[in-house]
Amino acid sequence: MDALLVTDVQNDFCPGGALAIPDGDRVVPVINRLTELFEVVLHTQDWHPAGHHSFASSHKDKEPFDVIPLDYGDQVLWPDHCVQGTDGAAFHPELNITRSQLVLRKGFRKEIDSYSAFFENDQKTVTGLGGYLRNRGIKTLYVTGLAADFCVKWTVLDAMKEGFHVNIVEDAVRGIDLDGSLKQAWKEMLGAGARKISSDTLLHHK
Ligand code: VGL
Ligand code: ZN
């Protein structure tokens, strides 16, 4: 069985949002079309408490996009984004989540960021998604959403480590692209065994 995984299609990652991704909202109609094709549709939602440690505003003399060492490794500092319960954390208003079977929230621990939908950034704390997918007999994921070079990338890499097959829908993702991070992300994801597919191909073969 396969599932469509829709990553972080939230207002703060779309134009006008706190951590806007160029053309981030363009994934919405593509994902809405794909949603109809899948029996299992799952969403993730970046969901930080105010004062989260991944926010530059939580650190003295730091600016958004600075990088600092934390216990678990280097952390990019972000503008405040996806604060629990705010409009910025809400899904894009046109994203069709009616058929969603799971909304997995992540990044809710103040001290630790979570890009991946499987493991938080310490790469040890689990979100429970691996167990959920295994319990449901899901073997293959079609991954979409934001941002291709952060949450999508870490989700894809962890999914493969967890033994799932992964297809990335190339026109259903967009990246932040910090210093070439988008190109690097594709290299890592494809190098680790993920496949790239277009939404058209998927629409015609499913
Ligand atoms: C994300 C940066 C910070 C993402 C989330 O969804 O890719 N990026 N929080
Ligand atoms: Zn975040």
Short mmCIF file of C-alpha atoms and ligand atoms in Angstrom, two decimals:
data_model
loop_
_atom_site.label_atom_id
_atom_site.label_comp_id
_atom_site.label_asym_id
_atom_site.label_seq_id
_atom_site.Cartn_x
_atom_site.Cartn_y
_atom_site.Cartn_z
CA MET A 1 0.00 0.00 0.00
CA ASP A 2 1.16 3.55 -0.67
CA ALA A 3 0.39 6.94 0.84
CA LEU A 4 0.58 10.59 -0.14
CA LEU A 5 2.54 12.59 2.42
CA VAL A 6 1.93 16.34 2.34
CA THR A 7 4.67 18.22 4.18
CA ASP A 8 4.11 21.56 5.94
CA VAL A 9 1.89 23.38 3.41
CA GLN A 10 1.27 26.17 5.91
CA ASN A 11 0.74 29.91 5.58
CA ASP A 12 4.13 30.85 7.03
CA PHE A 13 5.90 28.93 4.25
CA CYS A 14 3.85 30.59 1.50
CA PRO A 15 4.29 34.08 -0.01
CA GLY A 16 3.41 36.67 2.64
CA GLY A 17 4.32 34.27 5.47
CA ALA A 18 7.09 34.58 8.06
CA LEU A 19 9.38 32.10 6.30
CA ALA A 20 8.04 32.47 2.80
CA ILE A 21 9.29 30.05 0.17
CA PRO A 22 9.30 31.42 -3.39
CA ASP A 23 6.17 30.05 -5.12
CA GLY A 24 5.44 27.91 -2.07
CA ASP A 25 1.71 28.28 -2.71
CA ARG A 26 2.09 26.89 -6.24
CA VAL A 27 2.21 23.37 -4.81
CA VAL A 28 -1.36 23.66 -3.54
CA PRO A 29 -3.34 22.94 -6.74
CA VAL A 30 -0.92 20.16 -7.67
CA ILE A 31 -1.28 18.50 -4.28
CA ASN A 32 -5.06 18.91 -4.33
CA ARG A 33 -5.21 16.99 -7.61
CA LEU A 34 -2.99 14.23 -6.25
CA THR A 35 -5.05 13.95 -3.08
CA GLU A 36 -7.92 12.48 -5.10
CA LEU A 37 -5.72 9.61 -6.31
CA PHE A 38 -4.67 8.24 -2.96
CA GLU A 39 -6.61 6.23 -0.48
CA VAL A 40 -4.21 7.20 2.27
CA VAL A 41 -3.41 10.90 2.63
CA LEU A 42 -1.24 12.14 5.49
CA HIS A 43 -0.21 15.68 6.45
CA THR A 44 2.54 17.15 8.57
CA GLN A 45 2.35 20.49 10.31
CA ASP A 46 5.31 22.44 11.70
CA TRP A 47 4.07 23.39 15.18
CA HIS A 48 6.39 25.37 17.43
CA PRO A 49 5.77 26.87 20.86
CA ALA A 50 6.57 30.61 21.15
CA GLY A 51 10.26 31.05 22.02
CA HIS A 52 11.30 27.89 20.18
CA HIS A 53 15.07 27.36 20.09
CA SER A 54 15.11 27.29 16.29
CA PHE A 55 14.00 30.94 16.25
CA ALA A 56 16.73 33.58 15.90
CA SER A 57 14.70 35.73 18.30
CA SER A 58 15.37 33.20 21.08
CA HIS A 59 19.13 33.84 20.90
CA LYS A 60 21.03 36.96 21.82
CA ASP A 61 22.69 38.79 18.92
CA LYS A 62 21.51 36.34 16.28
CA GLU A 63 19.77 37.00 13.00
CA PRO A 64 17.53 34.74 10.95
CA PHE A 65 19.55 32.31 8.81
CA ASP A 66 22.59 32.42 11.13
CA VAL A 67 23.80 28.93 12.01
CA ILE A 68 24.65 27.97 15.59
CA PRO A 69 25.94 24.77 17.18
CA LEU A 70 23.44 23.04 19.47
CA ASP A 71 23.89 19.79 21.44
CA TYR A 72 22.67 17.79 18.48
CA GLY A 73 24.60 19.61 15.74
CA ASP A 74 24.34 22.76 13.65
CA GLN A 75 21.01 24.53 13.67
CA VAL A 76 19.90 27.17 11.18
CA LEU A 77 18.08 29.95 13.02
CA TRP A 78 14.78 30.93 11.46
CA PRO A 79 12.42 33.85 11.70
CA ASP A 80 9.63 33.05 14.18
CA HIS A 81 7.28 30.79 12.20
CA CYS A 82 4.47 28.27 12.61
CA VAL A 83 3.77 29.22 16.20
CA GLN A 84 1.12 26.89 17.63
CA GLY A 85 -2.41 28.13 17.06
CA THR A 86 -1.48 31.15 14.92
CA ASP A 87 -2.69 31.84 11.41
CA GLY A 88 0.87 31.33 10.15
CA ALA A 89 0.78 27.76 11.43
CA ALA A 90 -2.54 27.01 9.74
CA PHE A 91 -2.63 25.06 6.50
CA HIS A 92 -2.87 27.12 3.33
CA PRO A 93 -6.59 27.97 3.04
CA GLU A 94 -6.90 26.32 -0.37
CA LEU A 95 -5.16 23.09 0.63
CA ASN A 96 -7.76 20.35 0.66
CA ILE A 97 -7.25 18.43 3.89
CA THR A 98 -10.74 16.90 3.97
CA ARG A 99 -9.47 13.40 3.22
CA SER A 100 -6.49 13.58 5.53
CA GLN A 101 -6.21 10.53 7.78
CA LEU A 102 -3.40 11.89 9.94
CA VAL A 103 -2.08 15.33 10.79
CA LEU A 104 1.32 14.79 12.35
CA ARG A 105 2.60 17.80 14.27
CA LYS A 106 6.29 18.24 14.83
CA GLY A 107 8.71 20.72 16.35
CA PHE A 108 6.59 21.10 19.48
CA ARG A 109 9.48 20.55 21.91
CA LYS A 110 10.95 23.92 22.75
CA GLU A 111 14.59 22.82 22.82
CA ILE A 112 14.65 20.71 19.69
CA ASP A 113 13.75 21.31 16.08
CA SER A 114 12.20 18.65 13.89
CA TYR A 115 12.58 18.86 10.15
CA SER A 116 11.90 15.20 9.50
CA ALA A 117 8.46 13.70 10.01
CA PHE A 118 10.17 10.59 11.48
CA PHE A 119 12.89 11.84 13.85
CA GLU A 120 13.51 15.17 15.50
CA ASN A 121 16.80 16.90 14.74
CA ASP A 122 18.70 14.96 17.42
CA GLN A 123 18.00 12.01 15.09
CA LYS A 124 16.89 9.95 18.11
CA THR A 125 13.54 11.32 19.32
CA VAL A 126 10.82 9.61 17.29
CA THR A 127 7.59 11.22 16.11
CA GLY A 128 5.84 7.84 15.82
CA LEU A 129 5.30 8.06 12.06
CA GLY A 130 7.50 5.03 11.30
CA GLY A 131 5.40 2.84 13.60
CA TYR A 132 2.16 4.24 12.22
CA LEU A 133 3.13 3.47 8.63
CA ARG A 134 4.37 -0.01 9.48
CA ASN A 135 1.25 -0.78 11.48
CA ARG A 136 -0.88 0.21 8.52
CA GLY A 137 1.17 -1.83 6.04
CA ILE A 138 2.25 1.21 4.06
CA LYS A 139 5.41 0.54 2.10
CA THR A 140 5.71 3.42 -0.38
CA LEU A 141 5.45 7.15 0.12
CA TYR A 142 4.77 9.87 -2.43
CA VAL A 143 6.22 12.97 -0.81
CA THR A 144 5.09 16.53 -1.55
CA GLY A 145 5.20 19.94 0.14
CA LEU A 146 7.60 22.40 1.74
CA ALA A 147 10.46 22.91 2.00
CA ALA A 148 12.23 20.61 -0.46
CA ASP A 149 15.64 21.33 1.09
CA PHE A 150 14.62 21.08 4.77
CA CYS A 151 11.56 19.22 5.98
CA VAL A 152 10.98 17.32 2.75
CA LYS A 153 14.64 16.35 2.47
CA TRP A 154 14.97 15.09 6.04
CA THR A 155 11.67 13.26 5.80
CA VAL A 156 12.72 11.55 2.58
CA LEU A 157 16.14 10.52 3.93
CA ASP A 158 14.66 9.16 7.18
CA ALA A 159 11.87 7.35 5.32
CA MET A 160 14.48 5.47 3.34
CA LYS A 161 16.50 4.70 6.47
CA GLU A 162 13.27 3.30 7.91
CA GLY A 163 12.89 1.01 4.90
CA PHE A 164 10.14 2.75 2.94
CA HIS A 165 10.22 3.35 -0.80
CA VAL A 166 10.10 7.03 -1.60
CA ASN A 167 8.94 8.98 -4.63
CA ILE A 168 9.24 12.75 -4.60
CA VAL A 169 6.68 14.57 -6.72
CA GLU A 170 8.99 17.16 -8.26
CA ASP A 171 6.39 19.78 -9.19
CA ALA A 172 4.68 19.43 -5.80
CA VAL A 173 7.69 20.63 -3.79
CA ARG A 174 9.49 23.99 -3.51
CA GLY A 175 12.70 24.92 -1.67
CA ILE A 176 14.04 27.71 0.54
CA ASP A 177 17.46 27.48 -1.16
CA LEU A 178 20.01 28.80 1.33
CA ASP A 179 23.46 28.81 -0.31
CA GLY A 180 22.67 26.10 -2.84
CA SER A 181 20.81 23.91 -0.37
CA LEU A 182 18.13 23.00 -2.91
CA LYS A 183 20.49 21.46 -5.45
CA GLN A 184 22.33 19.71 -2.63
CA ALA A 185 19.03 18.32 -1.29
CA TRP A 186 18.11 16.76 -4.64
CA LYS A 187 21.57 15.24 -4.85
CA GLU A 188 21.25 13.71 -1.39
CA MET A 189 17.69 12.46 -1.85
CA LEU A 190 18.33 10.87 -5.25
CA GLY A 191 21.73 9.58 -4.12
CA ALA A 192 20.06 7.81 -1.20
CA GLY A 193 17.64 6.03 -3.53
CA ALA A 194 14.55 8.24 -3.70
CA ARG A 195 12.89 8.60 -7.09
CA LYS A 196 11.66 11.74 -8.74
CA ILE A 197 8.31 11.69 -10.48
CA SER A 198 6.13 14.40 -12.03
CA SER A 199 2.52 14.87 -10.99
CA ASP A 200 1.46 14.32 -14.61
CA THR A 201 3.14 10.94 -14.74
CA LEU A 202 1.52 10.02 -11.46
CA LEU A 203 -1.91 11.24 -12.61
CA HIS A 204 -1.67 9.15 -15.77
CA HIS A 205 -0.38 5.97 -14.17
CA LYS A 206 -2.32 5.70 -11.00
C1 VGL B 1 10.87 24.00 7.73
C2 VGL B 1 12.54 25.43 8.37
C3 VGL B 1 12.02 25.51 9.64
C4 VGL B 1 10.25 23.17 6.64
C5 VGL B 1 10.34 24.05 9.00
O1 VGL B 1 9.04 22.88 6.72
O2 VGL B 1 10.99 22.83 5.69
N1 VGL B 1 11.97 24.69 7.43
N2 VGL B 1 10.91 24.81 9.94
ZN ZN B 2 10.03 25.09 11.82
#
